[in-house]
Coordinates of C-alpha atoms and ligand atoms in Angstrom, one line a residue:
X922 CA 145.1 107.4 125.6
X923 CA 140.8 107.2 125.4
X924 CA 139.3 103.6 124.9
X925 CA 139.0 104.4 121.6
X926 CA 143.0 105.3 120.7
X927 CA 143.8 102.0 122.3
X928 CA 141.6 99.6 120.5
X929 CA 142.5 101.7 117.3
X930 CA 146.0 100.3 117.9
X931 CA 145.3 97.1 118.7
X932 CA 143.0 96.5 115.3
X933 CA 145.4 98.2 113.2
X934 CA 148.5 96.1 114.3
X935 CA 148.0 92.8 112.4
X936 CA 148.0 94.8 109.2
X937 CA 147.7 92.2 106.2
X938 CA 146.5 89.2 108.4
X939 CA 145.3 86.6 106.4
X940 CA 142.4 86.0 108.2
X941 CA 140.4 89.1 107.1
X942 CA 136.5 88.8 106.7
X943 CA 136.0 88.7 103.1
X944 CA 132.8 90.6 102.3
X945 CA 130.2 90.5 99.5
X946 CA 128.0 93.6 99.2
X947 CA 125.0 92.9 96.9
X948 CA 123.6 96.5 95.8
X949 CA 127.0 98.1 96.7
X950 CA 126.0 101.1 94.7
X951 CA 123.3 102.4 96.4
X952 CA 122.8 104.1 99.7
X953 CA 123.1 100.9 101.7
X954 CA 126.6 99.7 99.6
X955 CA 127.9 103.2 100.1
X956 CA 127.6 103.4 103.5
X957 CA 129.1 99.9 104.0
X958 CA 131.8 100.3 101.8
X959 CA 132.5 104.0 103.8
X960 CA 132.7 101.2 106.7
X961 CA 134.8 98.9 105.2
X962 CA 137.5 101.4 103.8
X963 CA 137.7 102.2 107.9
X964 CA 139.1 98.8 108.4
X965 CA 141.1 97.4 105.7
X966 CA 142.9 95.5 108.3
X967 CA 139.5 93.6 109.5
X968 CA 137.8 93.2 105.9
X969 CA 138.0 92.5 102.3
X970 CA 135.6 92.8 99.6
X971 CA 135.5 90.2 97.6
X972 CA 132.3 90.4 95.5
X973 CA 130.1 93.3 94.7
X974 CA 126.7 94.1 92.1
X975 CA 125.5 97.0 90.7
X976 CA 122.7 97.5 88.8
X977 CA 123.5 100.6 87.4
X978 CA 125.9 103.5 88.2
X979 CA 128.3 101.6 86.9
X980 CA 131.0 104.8 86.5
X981 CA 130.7 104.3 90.1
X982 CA 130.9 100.4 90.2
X983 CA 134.2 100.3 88.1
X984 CA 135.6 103.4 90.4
X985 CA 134.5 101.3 93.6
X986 CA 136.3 98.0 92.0
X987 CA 139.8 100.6 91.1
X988 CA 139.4 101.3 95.2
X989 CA 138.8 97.8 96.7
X990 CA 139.9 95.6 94.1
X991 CA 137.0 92.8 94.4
X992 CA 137.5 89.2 92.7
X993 CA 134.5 89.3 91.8
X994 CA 131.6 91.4 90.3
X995 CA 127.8 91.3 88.8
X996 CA 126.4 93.6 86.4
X997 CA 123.0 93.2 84.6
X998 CA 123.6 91.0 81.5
X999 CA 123.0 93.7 79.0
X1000 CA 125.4 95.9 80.7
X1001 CA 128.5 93.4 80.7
X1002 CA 130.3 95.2 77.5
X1003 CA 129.6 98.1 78.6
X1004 CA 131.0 97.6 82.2
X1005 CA 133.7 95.8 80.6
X1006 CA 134.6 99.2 79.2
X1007 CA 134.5 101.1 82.0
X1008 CA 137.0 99.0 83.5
X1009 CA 139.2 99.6 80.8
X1010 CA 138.5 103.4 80.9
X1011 CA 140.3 103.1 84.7
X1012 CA 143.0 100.8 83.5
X1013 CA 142.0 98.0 84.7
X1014 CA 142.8 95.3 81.7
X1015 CA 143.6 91.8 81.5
X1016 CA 144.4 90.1 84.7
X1017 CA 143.9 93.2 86.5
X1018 CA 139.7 93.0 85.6
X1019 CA 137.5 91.5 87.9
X1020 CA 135.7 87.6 87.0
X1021 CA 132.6 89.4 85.3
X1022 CA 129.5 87.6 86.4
X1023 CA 125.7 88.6 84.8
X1024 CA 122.2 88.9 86.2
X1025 CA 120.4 86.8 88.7
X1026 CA 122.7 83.6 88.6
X1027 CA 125.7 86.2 89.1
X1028 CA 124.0 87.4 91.9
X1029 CA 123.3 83.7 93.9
X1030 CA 126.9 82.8 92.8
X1031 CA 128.3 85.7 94.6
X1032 CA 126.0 85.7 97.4
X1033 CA 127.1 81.6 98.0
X1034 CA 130.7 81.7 97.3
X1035 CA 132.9 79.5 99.6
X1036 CA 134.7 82.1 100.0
X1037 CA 133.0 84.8 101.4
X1038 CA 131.9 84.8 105.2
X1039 CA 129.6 88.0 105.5
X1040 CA 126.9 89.1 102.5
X1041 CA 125.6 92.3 103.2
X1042 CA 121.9 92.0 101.8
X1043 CA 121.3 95.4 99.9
X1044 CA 119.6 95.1 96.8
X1045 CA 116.5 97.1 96.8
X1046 CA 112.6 95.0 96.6
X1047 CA 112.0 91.9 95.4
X1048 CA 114.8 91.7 93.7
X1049 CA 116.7 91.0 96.6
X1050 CA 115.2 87.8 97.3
X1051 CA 116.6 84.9 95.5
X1052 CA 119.9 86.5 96.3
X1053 CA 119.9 86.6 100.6
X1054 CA 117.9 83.3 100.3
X1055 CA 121.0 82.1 98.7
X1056 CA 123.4 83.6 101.6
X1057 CA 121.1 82.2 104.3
X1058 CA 120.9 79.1 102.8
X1059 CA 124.7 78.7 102.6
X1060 CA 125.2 79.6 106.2
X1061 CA 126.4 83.2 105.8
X1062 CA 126.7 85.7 108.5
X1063 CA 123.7 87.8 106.6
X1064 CA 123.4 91.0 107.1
X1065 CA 119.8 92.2 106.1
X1066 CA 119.1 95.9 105.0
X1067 CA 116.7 93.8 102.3
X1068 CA 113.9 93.9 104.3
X1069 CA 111.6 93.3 101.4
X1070 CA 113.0 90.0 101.3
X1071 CA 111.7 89.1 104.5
X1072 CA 108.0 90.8 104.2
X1073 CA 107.2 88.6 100.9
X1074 CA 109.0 85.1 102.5
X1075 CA 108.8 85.3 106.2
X1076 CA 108.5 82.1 107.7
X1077 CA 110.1 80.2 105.1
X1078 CA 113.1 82.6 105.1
X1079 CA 113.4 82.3 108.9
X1080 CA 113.0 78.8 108.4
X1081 CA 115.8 78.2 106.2
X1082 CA 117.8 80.6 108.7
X1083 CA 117.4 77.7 111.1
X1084 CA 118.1 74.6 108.6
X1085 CA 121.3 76.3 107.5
X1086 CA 122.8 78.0 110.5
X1087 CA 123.3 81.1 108.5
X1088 CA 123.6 83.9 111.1
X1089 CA 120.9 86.8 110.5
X1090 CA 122.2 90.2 111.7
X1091 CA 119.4 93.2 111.0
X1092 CA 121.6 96.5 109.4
X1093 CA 117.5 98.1 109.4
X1094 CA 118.0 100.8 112.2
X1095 CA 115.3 99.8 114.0
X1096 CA 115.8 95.7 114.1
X1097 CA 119.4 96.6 114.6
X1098 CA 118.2 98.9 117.9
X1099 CA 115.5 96.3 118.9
X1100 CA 118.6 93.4 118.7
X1101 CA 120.9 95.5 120.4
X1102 CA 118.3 96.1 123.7
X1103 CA 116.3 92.2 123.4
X1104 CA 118.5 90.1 126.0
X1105 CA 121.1 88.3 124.5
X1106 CA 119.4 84.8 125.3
X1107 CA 116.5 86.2 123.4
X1108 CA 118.5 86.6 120.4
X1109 CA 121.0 84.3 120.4
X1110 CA 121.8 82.6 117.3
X1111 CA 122.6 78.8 116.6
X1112 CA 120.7 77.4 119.2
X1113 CA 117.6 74.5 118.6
X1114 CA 114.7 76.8 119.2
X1115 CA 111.7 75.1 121.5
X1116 CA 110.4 77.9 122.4
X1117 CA 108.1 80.1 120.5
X1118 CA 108.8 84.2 120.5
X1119 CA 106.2 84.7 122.9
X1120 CA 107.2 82.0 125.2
X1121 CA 111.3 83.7 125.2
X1122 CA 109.6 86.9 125.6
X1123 CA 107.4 85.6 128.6
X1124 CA 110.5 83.9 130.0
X1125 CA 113.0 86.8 129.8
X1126 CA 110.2 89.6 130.8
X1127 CA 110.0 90.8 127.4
X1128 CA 106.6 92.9 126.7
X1129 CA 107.0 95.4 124.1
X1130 CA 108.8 96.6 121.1
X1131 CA 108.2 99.9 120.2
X1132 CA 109.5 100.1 116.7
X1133 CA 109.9 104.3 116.4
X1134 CA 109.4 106.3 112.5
X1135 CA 110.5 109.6 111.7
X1136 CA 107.0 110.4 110.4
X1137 CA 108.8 111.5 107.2
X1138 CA 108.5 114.4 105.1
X1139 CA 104.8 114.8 105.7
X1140 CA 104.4 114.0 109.2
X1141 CA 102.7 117.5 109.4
X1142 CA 100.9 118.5 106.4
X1143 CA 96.9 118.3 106.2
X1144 CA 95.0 115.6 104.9
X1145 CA 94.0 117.7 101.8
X1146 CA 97.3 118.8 100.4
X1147 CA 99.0 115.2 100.6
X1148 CA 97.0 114.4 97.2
X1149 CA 99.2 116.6 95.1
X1150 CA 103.0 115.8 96.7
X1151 CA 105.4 115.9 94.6
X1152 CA 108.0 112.6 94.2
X1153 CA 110.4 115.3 94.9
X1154 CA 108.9 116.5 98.1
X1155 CA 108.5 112.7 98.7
X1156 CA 111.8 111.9 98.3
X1157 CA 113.1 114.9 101.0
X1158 CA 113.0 112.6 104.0
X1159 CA 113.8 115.0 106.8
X1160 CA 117.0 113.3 109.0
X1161 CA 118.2 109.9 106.4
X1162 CA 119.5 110.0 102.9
X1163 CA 118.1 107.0 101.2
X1164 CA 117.7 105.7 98.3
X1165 CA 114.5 106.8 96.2
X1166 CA 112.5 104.0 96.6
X1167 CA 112.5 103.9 100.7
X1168 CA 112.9 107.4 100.6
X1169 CA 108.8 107.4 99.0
X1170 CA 107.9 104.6 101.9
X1171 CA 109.0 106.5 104.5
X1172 CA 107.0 109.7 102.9
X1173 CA 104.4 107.0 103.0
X1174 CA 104.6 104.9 106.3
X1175 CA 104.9 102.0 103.6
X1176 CA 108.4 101.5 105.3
X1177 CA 107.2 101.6 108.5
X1178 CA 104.9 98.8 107.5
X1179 CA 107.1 96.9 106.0
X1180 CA 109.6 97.1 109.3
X1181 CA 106.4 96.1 111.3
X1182 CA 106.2 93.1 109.5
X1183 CA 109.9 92.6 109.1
X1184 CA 109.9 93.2 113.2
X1185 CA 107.5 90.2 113.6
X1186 CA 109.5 87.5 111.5
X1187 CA 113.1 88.8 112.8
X1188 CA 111.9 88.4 116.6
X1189 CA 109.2 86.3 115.8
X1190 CA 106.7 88.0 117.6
X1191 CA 102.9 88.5 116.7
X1192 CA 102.1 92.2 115.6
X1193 CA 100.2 93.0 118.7
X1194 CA 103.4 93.4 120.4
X1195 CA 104.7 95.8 118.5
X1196 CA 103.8 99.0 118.9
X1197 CA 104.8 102.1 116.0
X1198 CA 105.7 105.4 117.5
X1199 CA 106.7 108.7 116.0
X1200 CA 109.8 110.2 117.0
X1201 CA 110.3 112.8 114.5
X1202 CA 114.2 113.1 115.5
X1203 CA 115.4 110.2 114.7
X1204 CA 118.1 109.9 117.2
X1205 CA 115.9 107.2 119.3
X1206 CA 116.1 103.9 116.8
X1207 CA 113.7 101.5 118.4
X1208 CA 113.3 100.5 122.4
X1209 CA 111.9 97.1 124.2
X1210 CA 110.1 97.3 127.3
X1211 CA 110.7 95.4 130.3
X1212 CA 107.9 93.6 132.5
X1213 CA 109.7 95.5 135.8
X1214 CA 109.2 98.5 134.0
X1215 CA 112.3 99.0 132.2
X1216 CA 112.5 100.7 128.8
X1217 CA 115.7 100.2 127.1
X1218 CA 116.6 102.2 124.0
X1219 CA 119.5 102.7 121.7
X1220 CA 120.0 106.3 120.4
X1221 CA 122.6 107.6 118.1
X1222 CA 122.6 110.7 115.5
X1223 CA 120.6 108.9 111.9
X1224 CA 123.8 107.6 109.9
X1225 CA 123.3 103.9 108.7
X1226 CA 127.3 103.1 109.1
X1227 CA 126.3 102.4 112.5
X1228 CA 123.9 99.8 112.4
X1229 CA 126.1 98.6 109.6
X1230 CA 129.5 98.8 111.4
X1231 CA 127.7 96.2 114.4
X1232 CA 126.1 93.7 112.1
X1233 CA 129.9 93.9 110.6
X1234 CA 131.3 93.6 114.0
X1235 CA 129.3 91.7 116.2
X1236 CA 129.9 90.9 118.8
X1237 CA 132.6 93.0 119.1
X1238 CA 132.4 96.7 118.4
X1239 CA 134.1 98.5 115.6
X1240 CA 134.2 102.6 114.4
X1241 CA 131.4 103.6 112.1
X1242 CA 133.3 107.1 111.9
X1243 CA 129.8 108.6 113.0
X1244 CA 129.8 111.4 115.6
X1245 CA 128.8 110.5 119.1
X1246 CA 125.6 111.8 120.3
X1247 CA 125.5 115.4 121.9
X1248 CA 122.5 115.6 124.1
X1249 CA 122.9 118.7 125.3
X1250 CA 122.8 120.4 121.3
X1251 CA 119.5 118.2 121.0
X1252 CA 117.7 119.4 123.8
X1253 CA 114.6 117.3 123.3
X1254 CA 113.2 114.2 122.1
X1255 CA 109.7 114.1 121.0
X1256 CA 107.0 110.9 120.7
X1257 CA 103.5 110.9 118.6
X1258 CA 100.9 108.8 117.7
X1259 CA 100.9 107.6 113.7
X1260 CA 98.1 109.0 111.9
X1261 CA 96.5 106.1 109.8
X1262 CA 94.2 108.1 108.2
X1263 CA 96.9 110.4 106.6
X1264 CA 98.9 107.5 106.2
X1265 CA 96.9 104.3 105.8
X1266 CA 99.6 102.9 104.3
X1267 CA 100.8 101.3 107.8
X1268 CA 97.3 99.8 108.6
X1269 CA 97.1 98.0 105.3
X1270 CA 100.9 96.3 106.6
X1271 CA 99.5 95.9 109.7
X1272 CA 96.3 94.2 107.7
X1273 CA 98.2 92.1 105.8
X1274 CA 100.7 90.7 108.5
X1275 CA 96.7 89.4 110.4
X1276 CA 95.9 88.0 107.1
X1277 CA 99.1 86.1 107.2
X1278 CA 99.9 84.0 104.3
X1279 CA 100.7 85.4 101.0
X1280 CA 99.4 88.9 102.4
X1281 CA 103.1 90.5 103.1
X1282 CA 103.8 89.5 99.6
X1283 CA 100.9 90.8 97.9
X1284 CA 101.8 94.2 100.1
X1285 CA 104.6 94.5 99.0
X1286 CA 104.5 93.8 95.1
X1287 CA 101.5 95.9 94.7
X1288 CA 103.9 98.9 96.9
X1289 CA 106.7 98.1 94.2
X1290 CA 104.4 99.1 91.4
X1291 CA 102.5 102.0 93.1
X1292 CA 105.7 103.4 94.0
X1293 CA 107.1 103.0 90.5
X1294 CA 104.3 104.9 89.4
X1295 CA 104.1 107.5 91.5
X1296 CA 107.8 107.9 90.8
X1297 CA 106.3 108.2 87.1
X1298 CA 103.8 110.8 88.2
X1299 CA 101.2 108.1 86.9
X1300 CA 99.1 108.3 90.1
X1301 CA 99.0 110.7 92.8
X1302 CA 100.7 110.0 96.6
X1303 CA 97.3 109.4 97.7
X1304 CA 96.5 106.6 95.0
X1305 CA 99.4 104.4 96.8
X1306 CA 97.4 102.8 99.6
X1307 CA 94.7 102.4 97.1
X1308 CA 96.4 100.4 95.2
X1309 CA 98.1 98.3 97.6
X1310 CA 94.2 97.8 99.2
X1311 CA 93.2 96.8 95.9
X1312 CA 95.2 94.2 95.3
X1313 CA 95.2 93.4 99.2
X1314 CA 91.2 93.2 98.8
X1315 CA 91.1 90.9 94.7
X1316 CA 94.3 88.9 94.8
X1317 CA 93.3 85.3 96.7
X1318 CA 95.6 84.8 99.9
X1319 CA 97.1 81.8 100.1
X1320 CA 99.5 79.8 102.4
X1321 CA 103.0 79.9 100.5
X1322 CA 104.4 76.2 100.4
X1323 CA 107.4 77.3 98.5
X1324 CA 109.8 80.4 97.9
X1325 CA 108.6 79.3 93.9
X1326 CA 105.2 79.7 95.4
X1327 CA 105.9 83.1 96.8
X1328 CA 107.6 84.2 93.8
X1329 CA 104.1 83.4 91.7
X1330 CA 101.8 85.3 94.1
X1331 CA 104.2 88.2 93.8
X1332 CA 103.6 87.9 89.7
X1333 CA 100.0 87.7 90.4
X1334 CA 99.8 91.0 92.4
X1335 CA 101.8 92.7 90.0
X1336 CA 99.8 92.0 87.0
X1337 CA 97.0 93.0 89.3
X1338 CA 98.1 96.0 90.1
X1339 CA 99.6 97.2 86.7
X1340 CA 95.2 96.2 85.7
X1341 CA 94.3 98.7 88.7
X1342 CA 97.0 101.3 87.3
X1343 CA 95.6 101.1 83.7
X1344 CA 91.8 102.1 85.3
X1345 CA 93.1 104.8 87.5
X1346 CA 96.6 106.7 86.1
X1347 CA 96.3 110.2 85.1
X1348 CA 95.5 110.9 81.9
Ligands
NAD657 P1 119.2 102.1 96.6 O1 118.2 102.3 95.6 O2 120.1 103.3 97.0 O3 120.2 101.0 96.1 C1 119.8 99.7 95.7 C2 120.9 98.8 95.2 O4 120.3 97.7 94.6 C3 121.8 99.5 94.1 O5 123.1 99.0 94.2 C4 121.1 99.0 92.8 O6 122.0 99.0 91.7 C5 120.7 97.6 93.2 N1 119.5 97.2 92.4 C6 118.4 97.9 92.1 N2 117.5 97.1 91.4 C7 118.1 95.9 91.2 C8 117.8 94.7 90.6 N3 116.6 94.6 89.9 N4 118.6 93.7 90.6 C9 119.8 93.8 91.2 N5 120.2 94.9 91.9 C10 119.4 95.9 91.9 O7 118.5 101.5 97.9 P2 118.9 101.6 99.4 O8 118.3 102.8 100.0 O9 120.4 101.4 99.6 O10 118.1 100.4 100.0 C11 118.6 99.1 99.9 C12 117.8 98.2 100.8 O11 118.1 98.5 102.2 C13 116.2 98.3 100.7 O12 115.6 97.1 100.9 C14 115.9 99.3 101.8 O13 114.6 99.1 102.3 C15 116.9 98.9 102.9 N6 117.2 99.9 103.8 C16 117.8 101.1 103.4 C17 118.1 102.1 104.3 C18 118.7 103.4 103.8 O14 119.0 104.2 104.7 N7 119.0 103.6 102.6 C19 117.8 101.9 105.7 C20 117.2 100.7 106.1 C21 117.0 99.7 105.1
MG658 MG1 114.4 101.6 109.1

């Protein structure tokens, strides 16, 4: 019998134990909930679901709550009857529905319910924020695909992670790599912190993270031709089905920024030690170097129910139902410089994570909109790092006292930005 067979056994043995996880999945229909409830349906016997949101698809939300039977579920307020009616439409009536919860106060009340132990934190943007604040703040094993939530609060994010205990577990490929090859001690959660990063880093022999990008759709088209992309071209990544909106960052580098940034708060390191490299593959997902000259990496074929199935897991190690790694049908790996001027996109994060402060924020609002409106064919791919410099180079950056403070600079950028898009959309 392999390893495998034998763990298998063991799992599956306690059948309806009473001390299952239960698990809420914020964003459970998008690419992110998909994948972890493909994860979850794997291990009935380990997990529950207890409370989902959806904020749309919701055919697909009442089909997901006919399959895992949640207690609870959010749907945008103005969707409630209609939800209410697809439920119905599936049979599920009466006692058999769901507690129906609506928009952002749904959301927190989900994400800090007594009764769940793990949120999975995939809501896409901003909109995610309020919501994994709430988890962290109530001590939750989080798991963060959210990353947007941590580029606009950063520090104050982390800090609450360390008030409340809550334990932060990065689903990101490349935070999740990075985690899996920092030394435990470096990453260990629940401890009083007197140490900075750096000062871990120095200790354990820590020098470098080298945070790896596909390059994305147009890793190797010229300069010239990137002004009239498509959003469908965009949205083709070449190795990861995502949803649209990280599909147009990666097609940007945006995404790449944004896990830079994400990178720094997560390991609390400054951005000169982290270091952006192409690997147009994908099967490498991020490495750390060593000060005795070790490199450690962690590969595996691009499928997010990995990095999903170990924050799920961890510290233990559970089936993702991904295929193991066949290096001999690979071949060969291969490693490139980023292009900023193609792709400015990643300087500007890079920018904005020096200016520090309300920077990240500002990035990432002003991102938000020029993705919507290149999604809208209002402006050209080219016209996204202008915009995000715009608003980068008129909005004041400030130090954010307060997540209510973060929340205003992100309105101020917006409005900014949706000024700058009035000037320069297409006709
Ligand atoms: P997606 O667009 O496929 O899904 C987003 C989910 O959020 C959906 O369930 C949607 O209904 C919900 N949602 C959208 N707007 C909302 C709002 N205003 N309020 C409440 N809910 C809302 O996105 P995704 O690709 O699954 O990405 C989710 C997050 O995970 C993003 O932050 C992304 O950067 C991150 N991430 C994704 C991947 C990936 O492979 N897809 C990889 C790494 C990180
Ligand atoms: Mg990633």
């Amino acid at each position: 019998m392999s390893l495998q067979a034998s763990t298998h056994c063991v799992a599956t043995h306690s059948g309806t134990a009473p001390d299952r996880q239960a698990v809420c999945v914020l964003g459970a229909t998008g690419s992110i909930g998909e994948s972890t409830l493909k994860v979850l349906a794997l291990h009935p016997d380990r997990y529950r679901l207890h409370a989902v949101s959806g904020f749309s698809r919701l055919e697909r939300l009442a089909e997901i709550c006919q399959q895992f039977r949640p207690a609870r579920v959010v749907v945008p307020t103005r969707k409630i009857d209609e939800f209410r009616r697809c439920l119905a439409n599936r049979g599920l009536l009466g006692n058999d529905q769901p507690e129906l919860l609506e928009g952002d106060a749904g959301l927190v009340s989900i994400a800090e319910d007594p009764t769940v132990q793990s949120v999975m934190a995939a809501i896409v943007g901003a909109a995610g924020l309020l919501p994994t604040l709430a988890a962290v703040r109530a001590g939750k094993r989080v798991l963060l695909a959210n990353k947007e939530s941590l580029v606009m609060a950063g520090s104050l994010f982390m800090q609450e992670v360390s008030r409340s205990g809550a334990v932060l577990l990065p689903v990101d490929s490349e935070h999740n790599a990075i985690f899996q090859c920092l030394p435990e001690r470096y990453v260990a959660h629940g401890q009083a912190r007197t140490q900075t990063g750096l000062e871990r880093a120095k200790t354990l022999g820590v020098e470098r993270i080298l945070l790896t990008a596909s390059g994305g759709p147009f890793r190797c088209t010229r300069a010239e031709d990137l002004h009239t992309v498509t959003p469908a071209q965009a949205c083709k990544h070449p190795n990861w089905s995502m949803g649209q909106k990280i599909s147009i960052d990666s097609a940007t580098l945006m995404n790449k920024g944004l896990e830079l940034i994400e990178a720094c708060h997560l390991f609390d390191l400054p951005e000169s030690a982290i270091t952006v490299v192409v690997h147009p593959e994908s099967i490498i997902h991020s490495l750390v170097q060593y000060s005795d000259g070790s490199t450690l990496a962690q590969l595996g074929n691009p499928d997010m129910c990995t990095p999903i199935a170990h924050a799920l897991a961890w510290p233990e190690r559970i089936a993702a139902g991904v295929s193991p790694l066949d290096l001999f049908q690979i071949g060969s790996l291969h490693f490139e410089i980023p292009d900023t001027t193609r792709f400015p996109c990643l300087s500007l994060a890079r920018q904005a994570m020096q200016q520090g402060g309300s920077a990240p924020a500002l990035a990432n609002a002003a991102n938000e909109i020029a993705v919507a409106s290149f999604l809208k064919q209002q402006i050209g791919f080219m016209q996204i790092p202008q915009m995000i410099d715009a608003v980068l180079q008129a909005v004041e950056i400030v130090k954010p006292e307060s997540i209510a403070h973060i929340l205003e600079q992100d309105v101020r950028a917006r409005t900014f930005a949706q000024h700058w898009l009035q000037k320069h959309k297409a006709p």
